[in-house]
Amino acid sequence: MDRDQANYLFNVMRLAVGDAVALFNGRDGEWRAEVAAANKRTGVLTCVGQSAEQADPPDLWLIFAPIKKARTDFIVEKATEMGARRILPVQTDFTNSERVRVDRLQAHCVEAAEQCGGTFVPEVAEPVRLDALLADWPEGRHLMFCDEALVGGSSGLPDQRGPWAILIGPEGGFSETERARLRGLPFAHPVALGPRVLRADTAAVAAMALWQDRLGDWG
Amino acid sequence: MDRDQANYLFNVMRLAVGDAVALFNGRDGEWRAEVAAANKRTGVLTCVGQSAEQADPPDLWLIFAPIKKARTDFIVEKATEMGARRILPVQTDFTNSERVRVDRLQAHCVEAAEQCGGTFVPEVAEPVRLDALLADWPEGRHLMFCDEALVGGSSGLPDQRGPWAILIGPEGGFSETERARLRGLPFAHPVALGPRVLRADTAAVAAMALWQDRLGDWG
């Protein structure tokens, strides 16, 4: 284990040789383990037996424009709980945020999975420009385009299975250029999220709930 | 206007006589107004004309067990955006939190409505014990009981219109006594929120999204 993990287990949690730990690596489910050796900088855990099968979420990506730090952290935590497989920060015309630190967001995903007893950790991708992402869009993946200009209409999510992505705009919304482009893409489905304006972090959780309920693994 | 409002408009935002402000009181829609008089402690705004009709959310209550301060604030903000009409903090067997300050939570609702251009502010009720609330339950109101023990099943929300309430438990979940009681109540519908364990704040947003989509004003 690495130094941070050893510090957490042996200094913060004060575990000693023989104590039990639940382990997961994001691929092989959850395992019961025992502390075999412990010191300040590292340690050894021995797997005793599997306690849960690996449980992967559906093939759903969450694409979002980073906002203020606390709310970006929140989106990443919620995407892990709500079952996104991949998290993609994108730069849009109106994105206005500090630089995204992918390693920090990735660590948040691990914490969220630990907190909720999950066995899967979504991958946080390097930030890209939205237009570049759309130009290189993977064949067969649907896009749920949460268009804040559609406030008021019905939700509009089509009943099509398969890989999907959810796109949430920044606090300032999408530019007219972006909106026109998104509306012209055959794989993009504009979706309204009710009659009230939602903040970007609220929209992310609400859109994932809607998708999981209608097309994902909540049904 | 009160001192805080005058301070915000005239000292923070630096508005002067003749400047435009959007006003709402939670009952009469949104109004264009102009600053008629401004000083440090108070001021006068004159309504010029209505800019939006009053828009009330469906008759949905959000009942939740207060958690850590930041996450409680978050739940209240999100309940305003997602369209809850009333927010009821409850004390459950496993609730473990600081005292709830209703005035502070109510102020958060006002801020959330301002932020999102809403015209309605949910009422935050005084905290009560869950068993007392259930004993005095209003006739005809359905209860969506988000039971964290149901993780994995289908959502189970029946297609019944009318007044509803959503109940979200504390981080430690409901006690066996509470769960047994809730399962025996004719107005309570146990609902699962997917196969992953959700934190209380995530569950609140996800449950409101599900409800608004299936039974509320998102359809």
Coordinates of C-alpha atoms in Angstrom, one line a residue:
Chain A
M1 CA 0.0 0.0 0.0
D2 CA 1.1 3.6 -0.5
R3 CA 2.1 6.0 2.2
D4 CA -1.3 7.8 2.4
Q5 CA -3.1 4.5 2.8
A6 CA -0.7 3.3 5.5
N7 CA -1.1 6.6 7.3
Y8 CA -4.9 6.4 7.2
L9 CA -5.1 2.8 8.4
F10 CA -2.4 2.7 11.0
N11 CA -2.1 6.3 12.3
V12 CA -5.6 7.7 11.8
M13 CA -7.7 4.5 12.2
R14 CA -5.1 2.9 14.5
L15 CA -5.4 -0.6 13.0
A16 CA -2.9 -3.3 14.2
V17 CA -1.8 -6.7 13.0
G18 CA -4.7 -9.1 12.8
D19 CA -7.4 -6.4 12.3
A20 CA -9.9 -6.7 9.5
V21 CA -10.1 -4.3 6.4
A22 CA -12.5 -4.4 3.4
L23 CA -10.5 -4.0 0.1
F24 CA -11.4 -3.2 -3.4
N25 CA -9.4 -2.3 -6.5
G26 CA -12.3 -1.3 -8.9
R27 CA -12.1 -4.6 -10.9
D28 CA -12.3 -7.7 -8.6
G29 CA -15.1 -6.9 -6.2
E30 CA -14.7 -6.5 -2.4
W31 CA -12.4 -8.6 -0.3
R32 CA -12.1 -9.3 3.4
A33 CA -8.5 -8.7 4.4
E34 CA -6.3 -8.8 7.5
V35 CA -3.4 -6.6 8.5
A36 CA -0.3 -8.8 8.2
A37 CA 2.3 -6.1 8.8
A38 CA 1.9 -2.4 9.8
N39 CA 4.3 0.5 10.0
K40 CA 4.1 4.2 9.5
R41 CA 4.9 4.3 5.8
T42 CA 3.6 1.0 4.5
G43 CA 2.1 -2.3 5.4
V44 CA 0.9 -5.7 4.2
L45 CA -2.8 -6.8 4.0
T46 CA -3.7 -10.5 3.3
C47 CA -6.9 -11.2 1.4
V48 CA -9.0 -13.7 3.3
G49 CA -12.0 -14.1 1.0
Q50 CA -14.3 -12.2 -1.4
S51 CA -17.1 -10.4 0.4
A52 CA -18.9 -8.9 -2.7
E53 CA -18.8 -9.5 -6.5
Q54 CA -17.6 -6.7 -8.7
A55 CA -20.6 -4.4 -9.6
D56 CA -20.0 -2.1 -12.6
P57 CA -22.5 0.7 -13.4
P58 CA -24.1 0.9 -16.9
D59 CA -22.1 2.4 -19.7
L60 CA -22.9 6.0 -18.9
W61 CA -20.6 9.0 -19.1
L62 CA -21.1 12.3 -17.3
I63 CA -19.7 15.3 -19.3
F64 CA -19.7 18.5 -17.4
A65 CA -18.2 22.0 -17.5
P66 CA -16.2 22.6 -14.3
I67 CA -17.7 25.2 -12.0
K68 CA -16.5 26.4 -8.6
K69 CA -14.3 24.0 -6.7
A70 CA -16.7 22.8 -4.1
R71 CA -19.5 22.2 -6.6
T72 CA -17.1 20.4 -9.0
D73 CA -16.1 18.1 -6.2
F74 CA -19.7 17.6 -5.4
I75 CA -20.5 16.6 -9.0
V76 CA -17.7 14.1 -9.1
E77 CA -18.8 12.5 -5.8
K78 CA -22.4 12.3 -7.0
A79 CA -21.4 10.8 -10.3
T80 CA -19.7 8.0 -8.5
E81 CA -22.7 7.3 -6.3
M82 CA -25.2 7.6 -9.1
G83 CA -23.3 5.1 -11.3
A84 CA -21.4 7.0 -14.0
R85 CA -18.7 4.9 -15.6
R86 CA -16.6 7.8 -16.9
I87 CA -16.4 11.5 -15.9
L88 CA -15.3 14.0 -18.6
P89 CA -14.7 17.6 -17.7
V90 CA -15.1 19.8 -20.8
Q91 CA -14.3 23.4 -21.7
T92 CA -17.3 25.2 -23.2
D93 CA -17.6 28.7 -24.5
F94 CA -18.9 30.0 -21.2
T95 CA -16.8 27.8 -18.9
N96 CA -15.3 30.0 -16.2
S97 CA -13.3 28.0 -13.7
E98 CA -9.9 27.3 -12.2
R99 CA -7.8 24.6 -13.8
V100 CA -9.2 21.2 -13.2
R101 CA -6.9 18.9 -11.2
V102 CA -7.7 15.4 -12.6
D103 CA -5.7 13.6 -9.9
R104 CA -7.7 15.4 -7.1
L105 CA -11.0 14.6 -8.8
Q106 CA -10.0 11.0 -9.3
A107 CA -9.1 10.8 -5.5
H108 CA -12.6 12.1 -4.8
C109 CA -14.1 9.3 -6.8
V110 CA -12.2 6.7 -4.8
E111 CA -13.4 8.3 -1.5
A112 CA -17.0 8.4 -2.7
A113 CA -16.8 4.7 -3.6
E114 CA -15.2 3.8 -0.2
Q115 CA -17.9 5.9 1.6
C116 CA -20.8 4.1 -0.2
G117 CA -19.3 0.6 -0.2
G118 CA -19.0 0.6 -4.0
T119 CA -16.6 -1.7 -5.9
F120 CA -16.3 0.6 -9.0
V121 CA -14.5 3.9 -9.4
P122 CA -15.3 6.0 -12.5
E123 CA -12.3 7.2 -14.5
V124 CA -11.9 11.0 -14.6
A125 CA -10.7 12.0 -18.1
E126 CA -8.3 14.8 -18.9
P127 CA -10.3 18.0 -19.8
V128 CA -10.9 18.6 -23.5
R129 CA -12.8 21.3 -25.4
L130 CA -16.5 20.4 -26.0
D131 CA -16.2 20.9 -29.8
A132 CA -13.2 18.6 -30.0
L133 CA -15.1 15.9 -28.0
L134 CA -18.1 16.2 -30.3
A135 CA -16.0 16.1 -33.4
D136 CA -14.5 12.8 -32.3
W137 CA -17.7 11.3 -30.8
P138 CA -17.7 7.5 -30.5
E139 CA -20.1 5.7 -32.8
G140 CA -23.3 4.3 -31.3
R141 CA -23.2 6.4 -28.1
H142 CA -26.3 8.6 -27.4
L143 CA -26.0 12.0 -25.8
M144 CA -28.5 13.4 -23.4
F145 CA -28.1 17.1 -23.9
C146 CA -29.5 18.9 -20.8
D147 CA -30.5 22.1 -22.5
E148 CA -31.3 24.8 -19.9
A149 CA -33.1 26.7 -22.6
L150 CA -35.7 24.0 -22.7
V151 CA -36.9 24.7 -19.2
G152 CA -40.6 23.9 -19.0
G153 CA -41.0 21.2 -21.6
S154 CA -41.3 17.5 -21.0
S155 CA -38.2 15.5 -20.5
G156 CA -37.7 14.2 -24.0
L157 CA -35.4 11.3 -23.2
P158 CA -36.0 8.6 -25.9
D159 CA -36.3 4.9 -24.9
Q160 CA -33.1 3.8 -26.6
R161 CA -30.7 1.4 -24.8
G162 CA -27.0 1.2 -25.3
P163 CA -24.1 3.5 -24.3
W164 CA -25.0 7.0 -23.3
A165 CA -23.5 10.2 -22.1
I166 CA -25.1 13.1 -20.2
L167 CA -24.0 16.6 -20.9
I168 CA -24.4 19.4 -18.3
G169 CA -23.5 23.0 -19.2
P170 CA -21.8 25.6 -17.0
E171 CA -23.6 28.1 -14.8
G172 CA -23.9 30.5 -17.8
G173 CA -25.4 27.9 -20.0
F174 CA -24.3 26.9 -23.5
S175 CA -23.5 29.5 -26.2
E176 CA -25.9 29.9 -29.2
T177 CA -23.1 28.3 -31.4
E178 CA -22.9 25.3 -29.1
R179 CA -26.6 24.9 -28.8
A180 CA -27.1 25.1 -32.6
R181 CA -24.3 22.5 -33.1
L182 CA -25.7 20.2 -30.5
R183 CA -29.2 20.4 -32.0
G184 CA -27.8 19.3 -35.3
L185 CA -26.0 16.2 -34.1
P186 CA -27.9 12.9 -34.9
F187 CA -26.8 11.3 -31.6
A188 CA -27.7 14.3 -29.4
H189 CA -31.1 14.3 -27.7
P190 CA -32.1 17.7 -26.1
V191 CA -33.7 17.0 -22.7
A192 CA -35.6 19.4 -20.4
L193 CA -35.2 18.9 -16.6
G194 CA -38.6 20.4 -15.5
P195 CA -39.9 24.0 -15.3
R196 CA -37.5 25.4 -12.8
V197 CA -33.9 26.6 -13.5
L198 CA -31.4 24.2 -11.9
R199 CA -27.8 24.9 -10.9
A200 CA -25.3 22.8 -12.8
D201 CA -24.6 20.4 -9.8
T202 CA -28.4 19.8 -9.2
A203 CA -28.9 19.2 -12.9
A204 CA -26.1 16.6 -12.9
V205 CA -27.7 14.5 -10.1
A206 CA -31.2 15.0 -11.5
A207 CA -30.2 14.0 -15.0
M208 CA -28.4 10.9 -13.8
A209 CA -31.4 9.9 -11.6
L210 CA -33.7 10.3 -14.6
W211 CA -31.4 8.3 -16.9
Q212 CA -30.8 5.5 -14.4
D213 CA -34.6 5.2 -13.7
R214 CA -35.6 5.1 -17.4
L215 CA -32.7 3.5 -19.2
G216 CA -30.1 2.4 -16.6
D217 CA -30.0 -0.1 -13.7
W218 CA -32.7 1.4 -11.5
G219 CA -35.6 0.0 -13.5
Chain B
M1 CA -36.8 46.6 2.9
D2 CA -34.8 45.3 5.8
R3 CA -31.3 46.2 6.7
D4 CA -29.6 43.1 5.1
Q5 CA -31.5 43.7 1.9
A6 CA -30.5 47.4 1.8
N7 CA -26.9 46.5 2.6
Y8 CA -26.8 44.0 -0.2
L9 CA -28.4 46.2 -2.9
F10 CA -26.8 49.6 -2.0
N11 CA -23.5 48.7 -0.5
V12 CA -22.5 45.3 -2.0
M13 CA -24.2 45.7 -5.5
R14 CA -23.9 49.5 -5.4
L15 CA -27.3 50.2 -6.9
A16 CA -28.5 53.8 -7.0
V17 CA -31.8 55.6 -7.5
G18 CA -33.3 54.7 -10.8
D19 CA -31.6 51.3 -11.1
A20 CA -33.7 48.2 -11.9
V21 CA -34.3 45.3 -9.5
A22 CA -36.3 42.1 -9.9
L23 CA -38.6 41.5 -6.9
F24 CA -40.6 38.5 -5.7
N25 CA -42.4 37.8 -2.4
G26 CA -43.2 34.1 -2.9
R27 CA -46.9 34.8 -3.7
D28 CA -47.3 37.4 -6.5
G29 CA -44.8 36.4 -9.2
E30 CA -41.8 38.4 -10.2
W31 CA -41.9 42.2 -10.6
R32 CA -39.7 44.8 -12.3
A33 CA -38.9 47.5 -9.8
E34 CA -36.9 50.6 -9.6
V35 CA -34.9 52.0 -6.8
A36 CA -36.8 55.1 -5.6
A37 CA -34.7 55.9 -2.5
A38 CA -31.5 54.3 -1.1
N39 CA -29.5 54.7 2.0
K40 CA -27.4 52.4 4.2
R41 CA -30.1 50.9 6.3
T42 CA -33.2 50.9 4.2
G43 CA -34.6 52.0 0.9
V44 CA -37.7 52.2 -1.3
L45 CA -38.4 50.2 -4.4
T46 CA -41.3 51.0 -6.8
C47 CA -42.9 48.2 -8.7
V48 CA -43.1 49.0 -12.4
G49 CA -44.7 45.9 -13.8
Q50 CA -45.0 42.1 -13.5
S51 CA -42.3 40.2 -15.3
A52 CA -43.3 36.6 -14.4
E53 CA -46.5 34.9 -13.1
Q54 CA -46.3 33.2 -9.8
A55 CA -45.2 29.5 -10.3
D56 CA -45.8 27.2 -7.4
P57 CA -44.3 23.7 -7.3
P58 CA -46.5 20.6 -6.9
D59 CA -47.7 19.6 -3.4
L60 CA -44.6 17.8 -2.4
W61 CA -42.9 17.8 1.0
L62 CA -39.3 16.8 1.6
I63 CA -38.8 15.2 5.0
F64 CA -35.2 14.6 6.0
A65 CA -33.1 13.8 9.0
P66 CA -30.5 16.6 9.4
I67 CA -26.9 15.6 8.8
K68 CA -23.7 17.6 8.8
K69 CA -24.2 21.4 8.3
A70 CA -22.8 21.7 4.8
R71 CA -24.9 18.7 3.6
T72 CA -28.1 19.9 5.3
D73 CA -27.6 23.3 3.6
F74 CA -27.2 21.5 0.4
I75 CA -30.4 19.5 0.8
V76 CA -32.4 22.7 1.5
E77 CA -30.9 24.5 -1.5
K78 CA -31.7 21.5 -3.8
A79 CA -35.2 21.0 -2.4
T80 CA -35.9 24.6 -3.5
E81 CA -34.6 24.1 -7.0
M82 CA -36.2 20.7 -7.4
G83 CA -39.6 22.1 -6.4
A84 CA -40.5 21.0 -2.9
R85 CA -43.3 23.0 -1.3
R86 CA -42.4 22.3 2.3
I87 CA -39.2 21.1 4.0
L88 CA -39.5 19.2 7.2
P89 CA -36.4 18.3 9.3
V90 CA -37.2 15.3 11.5
Q91 CA -35.4 13.6 14.4
T92 CA -35.1 9.9 13.8
D93 CA -33.6 7.2 16.0
F94 CA -30.2 7.5 14.3
T95 CA -30.2 11.2 13.7
N96 CA -26.9 12.6 14.9
S97 CA -26.6 16.3 14.1
E98 CA -26.2 19.7 15.6
R99 CA -29.3 21.6 16.4
V100 CA -31.2 22.8 13.3
R101 CA -31.5 26.5 12.9
V102 CA -34.8 26.9 11.0
D103 CA -34.2 30.7 10.3
R104 CA -30.9 29.9 8.7
L105 CA -32.3 27.1 6.5
Q106 CA -35.2 29.4 5.5
A107 CA -32.7 32.0 4.4
H108 CA -31.0 29.4 2.3
C109 CA -34.3 28.7 0.5
V110 CA -34.7 32.4 -0.3
E111 CA -31.1 32.5 -1.7
A112 CA -31.7 29.4 -3.8
A113 CA -34.9 30.9 -5.2
E114 CA -33.1 34.2 -6.0
Q115 CA -30.2 32.3 -7.6
C116 CA -32.5 30.3 -9.9
G117 CA -35.0 33.0 -10.7
G118 CA -37.8 31.2 -8.9
T119 CA -40.9 32.9 -7.5
F120 CA -41.7 30.3 -4.8
V121 CA -39.9 29.7 -1.5
P122 CA -40.6 26.5 0.4
E123 CA -41.5 26.8 4.0
V124 CA -39.0 25.1 6.4
A125 CA -40.9 23.6 9.3
E126 CA -39.8 23.4 12.9
P127 CA -38.0 20.0 13.6
V128 CA -40.2 17.3 15.0
R129 CA -39.7 13.6 15.9
L130 CA -40.5 11.2 13.1
D131 CA -42.9 9.2 15.2
A132 CA -44.9 12.3 16.1
L133 CA -45.1 13.4 12.5
L134 CA -46.3 9.9 11.4
A135 CA -48.8 9.7 14.3
D136 CA -50.4 13.0 13.1
W137 CA -50.1 12.3 9.3
P138 CA -52.4 14.4 7.1
E139 CA -55.2 12.4 5.4
G140 CA -54.7 11.7 1.7
R141 CA -51.0 12.5 1.5
H142 CA -48.8 9.7 0.1
L143 CA -45.3 9.0 1.5
M144 CA -42.4 7.9 -0.6
F145 CA -40.3 6.1 1.9
C146 CA -36.8 5.9 0.5
D147 CA -35.6 2.7 2.3
E148 CA -31.9 2.3 2.0
A149 CA -32.4 -1.4 2.9
L150 CA -34.1 -1.9 -0.4
V151 CA -31.0 -1.2 -2.4
G152 CA -31.1 -3.2 -5.6
G153 CA -34.8 -3.6 -6.3
S154 CA -36.9 -1.6 -8.7
S155 CA -38.0 1.8 -7.7
G156 CA -41.6 0.9 -6.6
L157 CA -43.2 4.4 -6.8
P158 CA -46.9 3.8 -7.5
D159 CA -48.7 5.9 -10.2
Q160 CA -50.9 7.8 -7.7
R161 CA -51.4 11.5 -8.1
G162 CA -52.2 13.9 -5.3
P163 CA -50.2 15.3 -2.4
W164 CA -47.0 13.5 -1.6
A165 CA -44.0 13.6 0.8
I166 CA -40.5 12.1 0.3
L167 CA -38.8 10.7 3.4
I168 CA -35.0 10.5 3.4
G169 CA -33.2 8.8 6.4
P170 CA -30.0 9.9 8.1
E171 CA -26.5 8.6 7.2
G172 CA -27.0 5.7 9.6
G173 CA -30.3 4.7 8.0
F174 CA -33.6 4.0 9.8
S175 CA -33.8 1.8 12.9
E176 CA -35.6 -1.6 12.7
T177 CA -38.4 -0.1 14.8
E178 CA -38.8 2.8 12.4
R179 CA -38.6 0.6 9.3
A180 CA -41.2 -1.8 10.7
R181 CA -43.5 1.0 11.5
L182 CA -43.1 2.7 8.1
R183 CA -43.8 -0.6 6.3
G184 CA -47.1 -1.0 8.2
L185 CA -48.5 2.4 7.3
P186 CA -51.1 2.4 4.5
F187 CA -49.9 5.7 3.0
A188 CA -46.2 4.8 3.0
H189 CA -44.7 3.4 -0.2
P190 CA -41.2 1.9 0.2
V191 CA -39.1 2.9 -2.8
A192 CA -35.6 1.8 -3.8
L193 CA -33.2 4.2 -5.4
G194 CA -31.1 1.8 -7.5
P195 CA -28.4 -0.8 -6.6
R196 CA -25.8 1.6 -5.2
V197 CA -25.8 3.0 -1.7
L198 CA -26.4 6.8 -1.8
R199 CA -25.6 9.4 0.7
A200 CA -28.6 11.2 2.2
D201 CA -28.0 14.4 0.2
T202 CA -27.7 12.4 -3.1
A203 CA -30.8 10.4 -2.2
A204 CA -32.8 13.6 -1.6
V205 CA -32.1 15.0 -5.1
A206 CA -32.5 11.7 -6.8
A207 CA -35.8 11.0 -5.1
M208 CA -37.1 14.4 -6.0
A209 CA -36.0 14.0 -9.6
L210 CA -37.8 10.6 -9.8
W211 CA -40.9 11.9 -8.3
Q212 CA -41.1 15.1 -10.4
D213 CA -40.5 13.0 -13.5
R214 CA -43.1 10.4 -12.7
L215 CA -45.8 12.3 -10.8
G216 CA -44.8 15.9 -10.6
D217 CA -44.5 18.8 -13.1
W218 CA -41.6 17.4 -15.2
G219 CA -43.8 15.0 -17.2

